[in-house]
PDB file of C-alpha atoms in Angstrom:
ATOM      1  CA  UNK A   1      22.339   4.091   3.887  1.00 48.00           C
ATOM      2  CA  UNK A   2      24.028   3.382   0.578  1.00 58.00           C
ATOM      3  CA  UNK A   3      26.024   6.216  -0.954  1.00 79.00           C
ATOM      4  CA  UNK A   4      27.525   4.383  -3.911  1.00 92.00           C
ATOM      5  CA  UNK A   5      25.856   2.966  -6.999  1.00 95.00           C
ATOM      6  CA  UNK A   6      24.082  -0.157  -8.155  1.00 97.00           C
ATOM      7  CA  UNK A   7      24.964  -1.297 -11.680  1.00 98.00           C
ATOM      8  CA  UNK A   8      22.420  -3.503 -13.434  1.00 98.00           C
ATOM      9  CA  UNK A   9      23.077  -4.931 -16.894  1.00 98.00           C
ATOM     10  CA  UNK A  10      20.333  -6.016 -19.276  1.00 98.00           C
ATOM     11  CA  UNK A  11      22.689  -8.636 -20.698  1.00 98.00           C
ATOM     12  CA  UNK A  12      21.311  -9.386 -24.151  1.00 97.00           C
ATOM     13  CA  UNK A  13      20.253  -5.795 -24.786  1.00 97.00           C
ATOM     14  CA  UNK A  14      23.778  -4.586 -24.064  1.00 97.00           C
ATOM     15  CA  UNK A  15      25.474  -7.360 -26.027  1.00 97.00           C
ATOM     16  CA  UNK A  16      23.343  -6.834 -29.148  1.00 96.00           C
ATOM     17  CA  UNK A  17      23.873  -3.062 -29.000  1.00 96.00           C
ATOM     18  CA  UNK A  18      27.652  -3.550 -28.717  1.00 97.00           C
ATOM     19  CA  UNK A  19      27.550  -6.075 -31.563  1.00 96.00           C
ATOM     20  CA  UNK A  20      25.719  -3.646 -33.828  1.00 95.00           C
ATOM     21  CA  UNK A  21      27.963  -0.699 -32.988  1.00 97.00           C
ATOM     22  CA  UNK A  22      31.411  -2.272 -32.546  1.00 97.00           C
ATOM     23  CA  UNK A  23      31.294  -5.707 -34.185  1.00 96.00           C
ATOM     24  CA  UNK A  24      31.673  -9.208 -32.772  1.00 96.00           C
ATOM     25  CA  UNK A  25      35.224  -8.891 -31.409  1.00 96.00           C
ATOM     26  CA  UNK A  26      34.610  -6.063 -28.911  1.00 97.00           C
ATOM     27  CA  UNK A  27      31.091  -7.243 -28.080  1.00 97.00           C
ATOM     28  CA  UNK A  28      32.318 -10.754 -27.248  1.00 97.00           C
ATOM     29  CA  UNK A  29      34.791  -9.345 -24.720  1.00 97.00           C
ATOM     30  CA  UNK A  30      31.765  -8.298 -22.612  1.00 97.00           C
ATOM     31  CA  UNK A  31      33.896  -6.177 -20.217  1.00 98.00           C
ATOM     32  CA  UNK A  32      31.172  -5.580 -17.642  1.00 98.00           C
ATOM     33  CA  UNK A  33      33.571  -5.359 -14.700  1.00 97.00           C
ATOM     34  CA  UNK A  34      35.434  -2.431 -16.241  1.00 97.00           C
ATOM     35  CA  UNK A  35      32.227  -0.904 -17.597  1.00 97.00           C
ATOM     36  CA  UNK A  36      30.739  -0.859 -14.103  1.00 97.00           C
ATOM     37  CA  UNK A  37      33.758   0.921 -12.632  1.00 96.00           C
ATOM     38  CA  UNK A  38      33.914   3.355 -15.551  1.00 96.00           C
ATOM     39  CA  UNK A  39      30.219   4.195 -15.361  1.00 96.00           C
ATOM     40  CA  UNK A  40      30.460   4.786 -11.613  1.00 95.00           C
ATOM     41  CA  UNK A  41      33.350   7.193 -12.082  1.00 94.00           C
ATOM     42  CA  UNK A  42      31.647   9.039 -14.939  1.00 95.00           C
ATOM     43  CA  UNK A  43      28.462   9.567 -12.947  1.00 94.00           C
ATOM     44  CA  UNK A  44      30.266  10.789  -9.853  1.00 93.00           C
ATOM     45  CA  UNK A  45      29.581   7.765  -7.642  1.00 92.00           C
ATOM     46  CA  UNK A  46      32.364   7.127  -5.140  1.00 90.00           C
ATOM     47  CA  UNK A  47      31.990   3.346  -5.302  1.00 93.00           C
ATOM     48  CA  UNK A  48      30.126   0.402  -6.823  1.00 95.00           C
ATOM     49  CA  UNK A  49      28.070  -1.225  -4.091  1.00 95.00           C
ATOM     50  CA  UNK A  50      26.781  -4.070  -6.253  1.00 96.00           C
ATOM     51  CA  UNK A  51      26.714  -5.177  -9.896  1.00 97.00           C
ATOM     52  CA  UNK A  52      24.586  -7.802 -11.621  1.00 98.00           C
ATOM     53  CA  UNK A  53      23.913  -8.938 -15.165  1.00 98.00           C
ATOM     54  CA  UNK A  54      20.421 -10.289 -15.858  1.00 98.00           C
ATOM     55  CA  UNK A  55      20.628 -12.703 -18.755  1.00 98.00           C
ATOM     56  CA  UNK A  56      19.229 -15.962 -20.068  1.00 97.00           C
ATOM     57  CA  UNK A  57      21.664 -18.681 -21.080  1.00 97.00           C
ATOM     58  CA  UNK A  58      20.970 -20.763 -24.188  1.00 95.00           C
ATOM     59  CA  UNK A  59      19.481 -24.163 -23.375  1.00 95.00           C
ATOM     60  CA  UNK A  60      22.334 -26.633 -23.746  1.00 95.00           C
ATOM     61  CA  UNK A  61      19.811 -29.424 -24.384  1.00 93.00           C
ATOM     62  CA  UNK A  62      18.172 -27.580 -27.281  1.00 88.00           C
ATOM     63  CA  UNK A  63      19.487 -28.577 -30.744  1.00 86.00           C
ATOM     64  CA  UNK A  64      22.488 -26.481 -31.739  1.00 87.00           C
ATOM     65  CA  UNK A  65      22.584 -24.429 -28.519  1.00 92.00           C
ATOM     66  CA  UNK A  66      25.291 -26.250 -26.529  1.00 95.00           C
ATOM     67  CA  UNK A  67      28.332 -24.369 -27.965  1.00 95.00           C
ATOM     68  CA  UNK A  68      26.780 -20.958 -27.268  1.00 96.00           C
ATOM     69  CA  UNK A  69      25.717 -22.096 -23.796  1.00 97.00           C
ATOM     70  CA  UNK A  70      29.263 -23.063 -22.855  1.00 97.00           C
ATOM     71  CA  UNK A  71      30.698 -19.836 -24.296  1.00 97.00           C
ATOM     72  CA  UNK A  72      28.363 -17.645 -22.286  1.00 97.00           C
ATOM     73  CA  UNK A  73      28.664 -19.692 -19.120  1.00 98.00           C
ATOM     74  CA  UNK A  74      32.436 -19.251 -19.267  1.00 97.00           C
ATOM     75  CA  UNK A  75      32.099 -15.467 -19.740  1.00 97.00           C
ATOM     76  CA  UNK A  76      29.642 -15.097 -16.886  1.00 98.00           C
ATOM     77  CA  UNK A  77      31.674 -17.259 -14.516  1.00 98.00           C
ATOM     78  CA  UNK A  78      34.719 -15.112 -15.176  1.00 97.00           C
ATOM     79  CA  UNK A  79      32.726 -11.957 -14.474  1.00 98.00           C
ATOM     80  CA  UNK A  80      31.496 -13.426 -11.191  1.00 97.00           C
ATOM     81  CA  UNK A  81      35.127 -13.658 -10.076  1.00 97.00           C
ATOM     82  CA  UNK A  82      35.267  -9.875 -10.397  1.00 97.00           C
ATOM     83  CA  UNK A  83      32.043  -9.119  -8.543  1.00 97.00           C
ATOM     84  CA  UNK A  84      29.487  -9.097 -11.379  1.00 98.00           C
ATOM     85  CA  UNK A  85      26.942 -11.700 -10.368  1.00 97.00           C
ATOM     86  CA  UNK A  86      24.671 -13.466 -12.829  1.00 98.00           C
ATOM     87  CA  UNK A  87      20.918 -13.188 -12.267  1.00 98.00           C
ATOM     88  CA  UNK A  88      19.189 -15.804 -14.383  1.00 96.00           C
ATOM     89  CA  UNK A  89      16.395 -15.427 -16.889  1.00 97.00           C
ATOM     90  CA  UNK A  90      15.329 -18.075 -19.403  1.00 95.00           C
ATOM     91  CA  UNK A  91      14.729 -18.571 -23.098  1.00 95.00           C
ATOM     92  CA  UNK A  92      11.567 -19.977 -24.599  1.00 92.00           C
ATOM     93  CA  UNK A  93      11.949 -21.603 -28.009  1.00 86.00           C
ATOM     94  CA  UNK A  94       9.432 -21.679 -30.802  1.00 79.00           C
ATOM     95  CA  UNK A  95       9.791 -23.415 -34.145  1.00 71.00           C
ATOM     96  CA  UNK A  96       8.638 -21.602 -37.268  1.00 66.00           C
ATOM     97  CA  UNK A  97       5.621 -23.408 -38.663  1.00 68.00           C
ATOM     98  CA  UNK A  98       3.020 -22.970 -41.371  1.00 74.00           C
ATOM     99  CA  UNK A  99      -0.076 -21.208 -40.028  1.00 68.00           C
ATOM    100  CA  UNK A 100      -2.304 -23.501 -42.103  1.00 72.00           C
ATOM    101  CA  UNK A 101      -0.878 -27.016 -41.710  1.00 79.00           C
ATOM    102  CA  UNK A 102       1.736 -26.579 -38.896  1.00 71.00           C
ATOM    103  CA  UNK A 103       4.557 -27.986 -41.061  1.00 76.00           C
ATOM    104  CA  UNK A 104       7.976 -26.860 -39.775  1.00 69.00           C
ATOM    105  CA  UNK A 105       9.554 -24.176 -41.951  1.00 66.00           C
ATOM    106  CA  UNK A 106      13.172 -23.204 -42.596  1.00 63.00           C
ATOM    107  CA  UNK A 107      14.177 -19.907 -40.960  1.00 51.00           C
ATOM    108  CA  UNK A 108      16.637 -19.174 -43.757  1.00 61.00           C
ATOM    109  CA  UNK A 109      15.239 -16.828 -46.408  1.00 66.00           C
ATOM    110  CA  UNK A 110      17.083 -15.986 -49.623  1.00 75.00           C
ATOM    111  CA  UNK A 111      16.853 -12.408 -50.868  1.00 76.00           C
ATOM    112  CA  UNK A 112      15.340 -12.322 -54.344  1.00 74.00           C
ATOM    113  CA  UNK A 113      17.401  -9.262 -55.253  1.00 81.00           C
ATOM    114  CA  UNK A 114      20.972 -10.165 -54.227  1.00 82.00           C
ATOM    115  CA  UNK A 115      20.768 -13.850 -53.371  1.00 75.00           C
ATOM    116  CA  UNK A 116      21.965 -13.423 -49.783  1.00 76.00           C
ATOM    117  CA  UNK A 117      20.704 -16.037 -47.327  1.00 65.00           C
ATOM    118  CA  UNK A 118      19.188 -14.414 -44.231  1.00 62.00           C
ATOM    119  CA  UNK A 119      18.273 -16.188 -41.004  1.00 57.00           C
ATOM    120  CA  UNK A 120      14.952 -15.027 -39.618  1.00 49.00           C
ATOM    121  CA  UNK A 121      14.955 -13.796 -36.032  1.00 52.00           C
ATOM    122  CA  UNK A 122      12.600 -15.047 -33.365  1.00 55.00           C
ATOM    123  CA  UNK A 123      13.700 -18.632 -32.751  1.00 73.00           C
ATOM    124  CA  UNK A 124      13.989 -17.865 -29.040  1.00 88.00           C
ATOM    125  CA  UNK A 125      12.656 -15.196 -26.701  1.00 91.00           C
ATOM    126  CA  UNK A 126      14.054 -14.155 -23.348  1.00 95.00           C
ATOM    127  CA  UNK A 127      11.599 -14.460 -20.463  1.00 95.00           C
ATOM    128  CA  UNK A 128      11.742 -12.932 -17.003  1.00 95.00           C
ATOM    129  CA  UNK A 129      14.739 -10.634 -17.504  1.00 97.00           C
ATOM    130  CA  UNK A 130      12.821  -7.343 -17.316  1.00 96.00           C
ATOM    131  CA  UNK A 131      10.960  -8.371 -14.172  1.00 97.00           C
ATOM    132  CA  UNK A 132      14.130  -9.591 -12.470  1.00 98.00           C
ATOM    133  CA  UNK A 133      16.061  -6.411 -13.254  1.00 98.00           C
ATOM    134  CA  UNK A 134      13.177  -4.222 -12.076  1.00 98.00           C
ATOM    135  CA  UNK A 135      12.875  -6.161  -8.824  1.00 98.00           C
ATOM    136  CA  UNK A 136      16.596  -5.702  -8.119  1.00 98.00           C
ATOM    137  CA  UNK A 137      16.360  -1.956  -8.741  1.00 98.00           C
ATOM    138  CA  UNK A 138      13.252  -1.500  -6.567  1.00 97.00           C
ATOM    139  CA  UNK A 139      14.477  -3.719  -3.748  1.00 97.00           C
ATOM    140  CA  UNK A 140      17.745  -1.805  -3.625  1.00 96.00           C
ATOM    141  CA  UNK A 141      15.860   1.497  -3.543  1.00 96.00           C
ATOM    142  CA  UNK A 142      13.585   0.411  -0.680  1.00 96.00           C
ATOM    143  CA  UNK A 143      16.551  -0.929   1.287  1.00 96.00           C
ATOM    144  CA  UNK A 144      18.503   2.275   0.581  1.00 94.00           C
ATOM    145  CA  UNK A 145      21.387   0.251  -0.837  1.00 93.00           C
ATOM    146  CA  UNK A 146      22.457   2.907  -3.341  1.00 94.00           C
ATOM    147  CA  UNK A 147      22.273   6.583  -4.221  1.00 93.00           C
ATOM    148  CA  UNK A 148      22.847   6.091  -7.965  1.00 96.00           C
ATOM    149  CA  UNK A 149      21.385   3.477 -10.276  1.00 97.00           C
ATOM    150  CA  UNK A 150      23.130   2.752 -13.581  1.00 98.00           C
ATOM    151  CA  UNK A 151      21.346   0.471 -16.051  1.00 98.00           C
ATOM    152  CA  UNK A 152      23.265  -0.824 -19.064  1.00 98.00           C
ATOM    153  CA  UNK A 153      20.333  -0.942 -21.456  1.00 97.00           C
ATOM    154  CA  UNK A 154      18.275   1.124 -23.874  1.00 96.00           C
ATOM    155  CA  UNK A 155      15.035  -0.767 -23.320  1.00 96.00           C
ATOM    156  CA  UNK A 156      12.238   1.782 -23.034  1.00 96.00           C
ATOM    157  CA  UNK A 157      10.141  -0.831 -21.206  1.00 96.00           C
ATOM    158  CA  UNK A 158      12.133   0.087 -18.089  1.00 97.00           C
ATOM    159  CA  UNK A 159      10.629   3.581 -18.133  1.00 97.00           C
ATOM    160  CA  UNK A 160       7.771   2.754 -15.693  1.00 97.00           C
ATOM    161  CA  UNK A 161      10.212   1.012 -13.356  1.00 97.00           C
ATOM    162  CA  UNK A 162      12.424   4.126 -13.340  1.00 97.00           C
ATOM    163  CA  UNK A 163       9.420   6.221 -12.308  1.00 97.00           C
ATOM    164  CA  UNK A 164       8.695   3.842  -9.438  1.00 97.00           C
ATOM    165  CA  UNK A 165      12.324   4.003  -8.283  1.00 97.00           C
ATOM    166  CA  UNK A 166      12.087   7.791  -8.269  1.00 97.00           C
ATOM    167  CA  UNK A 167       8.957   7.626  -6.102  1.00 96.00           C
ATOM    168  CA  UNK A 168      10.720   5.377  -3.604  1.00 97.00           C
ATOM    169  CA  UNK A 169      13.677   7.751  -3.272  1.00 95.00           C
ATOM    170  CA  UNK A 170      11.376  10.762  -2.982  1.00 95.00           C
ATOM    171  CA  UNK A 171       9.282   9.079  -0.270  1.00 96.00           C
ATOM    172  CA  UNK A 172      12.489   8.515   1.689  1.00 95.00           C
ATOM    173  CA  UNK A 173      13.612  12.115   1.207  1.00 94.00           C
ATOM    174  CA  UNK A 174      16.850  10.977  -0.401  1.00 91.00           C
ATOM    175  CA  UNK A 175      18.884  12.406  -3.227  1.00 88.00           C
ATOM    176  CA  UNK A 176      19.327  10.051  -6.146  1.00 92.00           C
ATOM    177  CA  UNK A 177      20.633   9.796  -9.713  1.00 96.00           C
ATOM    178  CA  UNK A 178      19.413   7.443 -12.438  1.00 97.00           C
ATOM    179  CA  UNK A 179      21.422   6.681 -15.575  1.00 98.00           C
ATOM    180  CA  UNK A 180      21.278   4.411 -18.603  1.00 98.00           C
ATOM    181  CA  UNK A 181      24.546   3.549 -20.323  1.00 98.00           C
ATOM    182  CA  UNK A 182      24.727   2.180 -23.850  1.00 98.00           C
ATOM    183  CA  UNK A 183      27.054   1.713 -26.859  1.00 97.00           C
ATOM    184  CA  UNK A 184      26.998   4.402 -29.534  1.00 97.00           C
ATOM    185  CA  UNK A 185      28.333   4.731 -33.066  1.00 96.00           C
ATOM    186  CA  UNK A 186      28.003   7.020 -36.071  1.00 94.00           C
ATOM    187  CA  UNK A 187      25.698   4.812 -38.134  1.00 92.00           C
ATOM    188  CA  UNK A 188      22.510   6.664 -39.009  1.00 89.00           C
ATOM    189  CA  UNK A 189      20.392   3.503 -38.827  1.00 90.00           C
ATOM    190  CA  UNK A 190      21.323   2.834 -35.181  1.00 91.00           C
ATOM    191  CA  UNK A 191      19.081   4.508 -32.642  1.00 90.00           C
ATOM    192  CA  UNK A 192      20.838   5.703 -29.489  1.00 94.00           C
ATOM    193  CA  UNK A 193      18.481   6.776 -26.723  1.00 94.00           C
ATOM    194  CA  UNK A 194      18.410   6.472 -22.937  1.00 97.00           C
ATOM    195  CA  UNK A 195      15.715   4.749 -20.917  1.00 97.00           C
ATOM    196  CA  UNK A 196      12.940   7.303 -20.323  1.00 97.00           C
ATOM    197  CA  UNK A 197      13.486   9.188 -17.076  1.00 97.00           C
ATOM    198  CA  UNK A 198      17.244   8.576 -16.914  1.00 98.00           C
ATOM    199  CA  UNK A 199      20.323  10.560 -17.807  1.00 97.00           C
ATOM    200  CA  UNK A 200      22.351   9.074 -20.648  1.00 97.00           C
ATOM    201  CA  UNK A 201      25.908   7.785 -20.506  1.00 97.00           C
ATOM    202  CA  UNK A 202      27.194   7.080 -24.000  1.00 97.00           C
ATOM    203  CA  UNK A 203      29.849   4.426 -24.600  1.00 98.00           C
ATOM    204  CA  UNK A 204      31.596   5.289 -27.851  1.00 97.00           C
ATOM    205  CA  UNK A 205      34.042   2.979 -29.692  1.00 97.00           C
ATOM    206  CA  UNK A 206      37.087   4.655 -28.146  1.00 97.00           C
ATOM    207  CA  UNK A 207      35.816   4.227 -24.603  1.00 97.00           C
ATOM    208  CA  UNK A 208      34.848   0.603 -25.206  1.00 97.00           C
ATOM    209  CA  UNK A 209      38.227  -0.233 -26.756  1.00 97.00           C
ATOM    210  CA  UNK A 210      40.099   1.432 -23.887  1.00 97.00           C
ATOM    211  CA  UNK A 211      38.125  -0.548 -21.307  1.00 97.00           C
ATOM    212  CA  UNK A 212      38.775  -3.814 -23.131  1.00 97.00           C
ATOM    213  CA  UNK A 213      42.504  -3.076 -23.051  1.00 97.00           C
ATOM    214  CA  UNK A 214      42.429  -2.649 -19.279  1.00 96.00           C
ATOM    215  CA  UNK A 215      42.956  -5.700 -17.052  1.00 96.00           C
ATOM    216  CA  UNK A 216      39.912  -7.116 -15.327  1.00 96.00           C
ATOM    217  CA  UNK A 217      39.166  -5.539 -11.960  1.00 95.00           C
ATOM    218  CA  UNK A 218      36.816  -6.276  -9.070  1.00 95.00           C
ATOM    219  CA  UNK A 219      33.830  -3.981  -9.357  1.00 95.00           C
ATOM    220  CA  UNK A 220      33.037  -3.293  -5.725  1.00 87.00           C
ATOM    221  CA  UNK A 221      34.950  -0.669  -3.806  1.00 65.00           C
ATOM    222  CA  UNK A 222      36.057   2.806  -4.666  1.00 64.00           C
ATOM    223  CA  UNK A 223      36.107   3.724  -8.332  1.00 57.00           C
ATOM    224  CA  UNK A 224      39.200   3.625 -10.486  1.00 49.00           C
ATOM    225  CA  UNK A 225      38.592   6.822 -12.440  1.00 50.00           C
ATOM    226  CA  UNK A 226      37.641   7.545 -16.027  1.00 55.00           C
ATOM    227  CA  UNK A 227      39.187   6.332 -19.250  1.00 58.00           C
TER     228      UNK A 227
END
């Protein structure tokens, strides 16, 4: 019976949250190996039994996507060397088109007030990530692979999955702990909230910076303590 923790990372959710809170530099470091060990220590788990990041890679064959594909593939391959495995999702792409005549439209919109050019979101949508992460959490619960589940995400869509994980643990008569960890900052326009049904673990700028400064470390095994 597992006594350690399972760390699951909703890759794009975590990256975008870190980007909004800390800026590109820290977010691009993507220190999931150290985050996993830190989160385990903070939640009282004696070890990390397994860690995975669920994330779609940009399609290298799609126009303009090859550079980002290679950047992310390099990051994820490095993380795999330290025990954070990559569970794949996929992107679907959709061109912006006129609803009347289907003519392709430019996604760049210029603000009429200040003249700033803004790129409209929505050119691609991740598919399959939520289902894959939920299946990993539930399979681990049924197999009794962990006592604590730590999800690096703020996606409220995982709320029903968390309730199902609780039911599995309760049916087995096991003690359990469920956490969601996420970047935080002082900006009033950034919402910081845990996944429903989980305890929160906040990652403030100081914690994130300290973890980035640490050398990479293999995630599995006994924890290395807090920052």
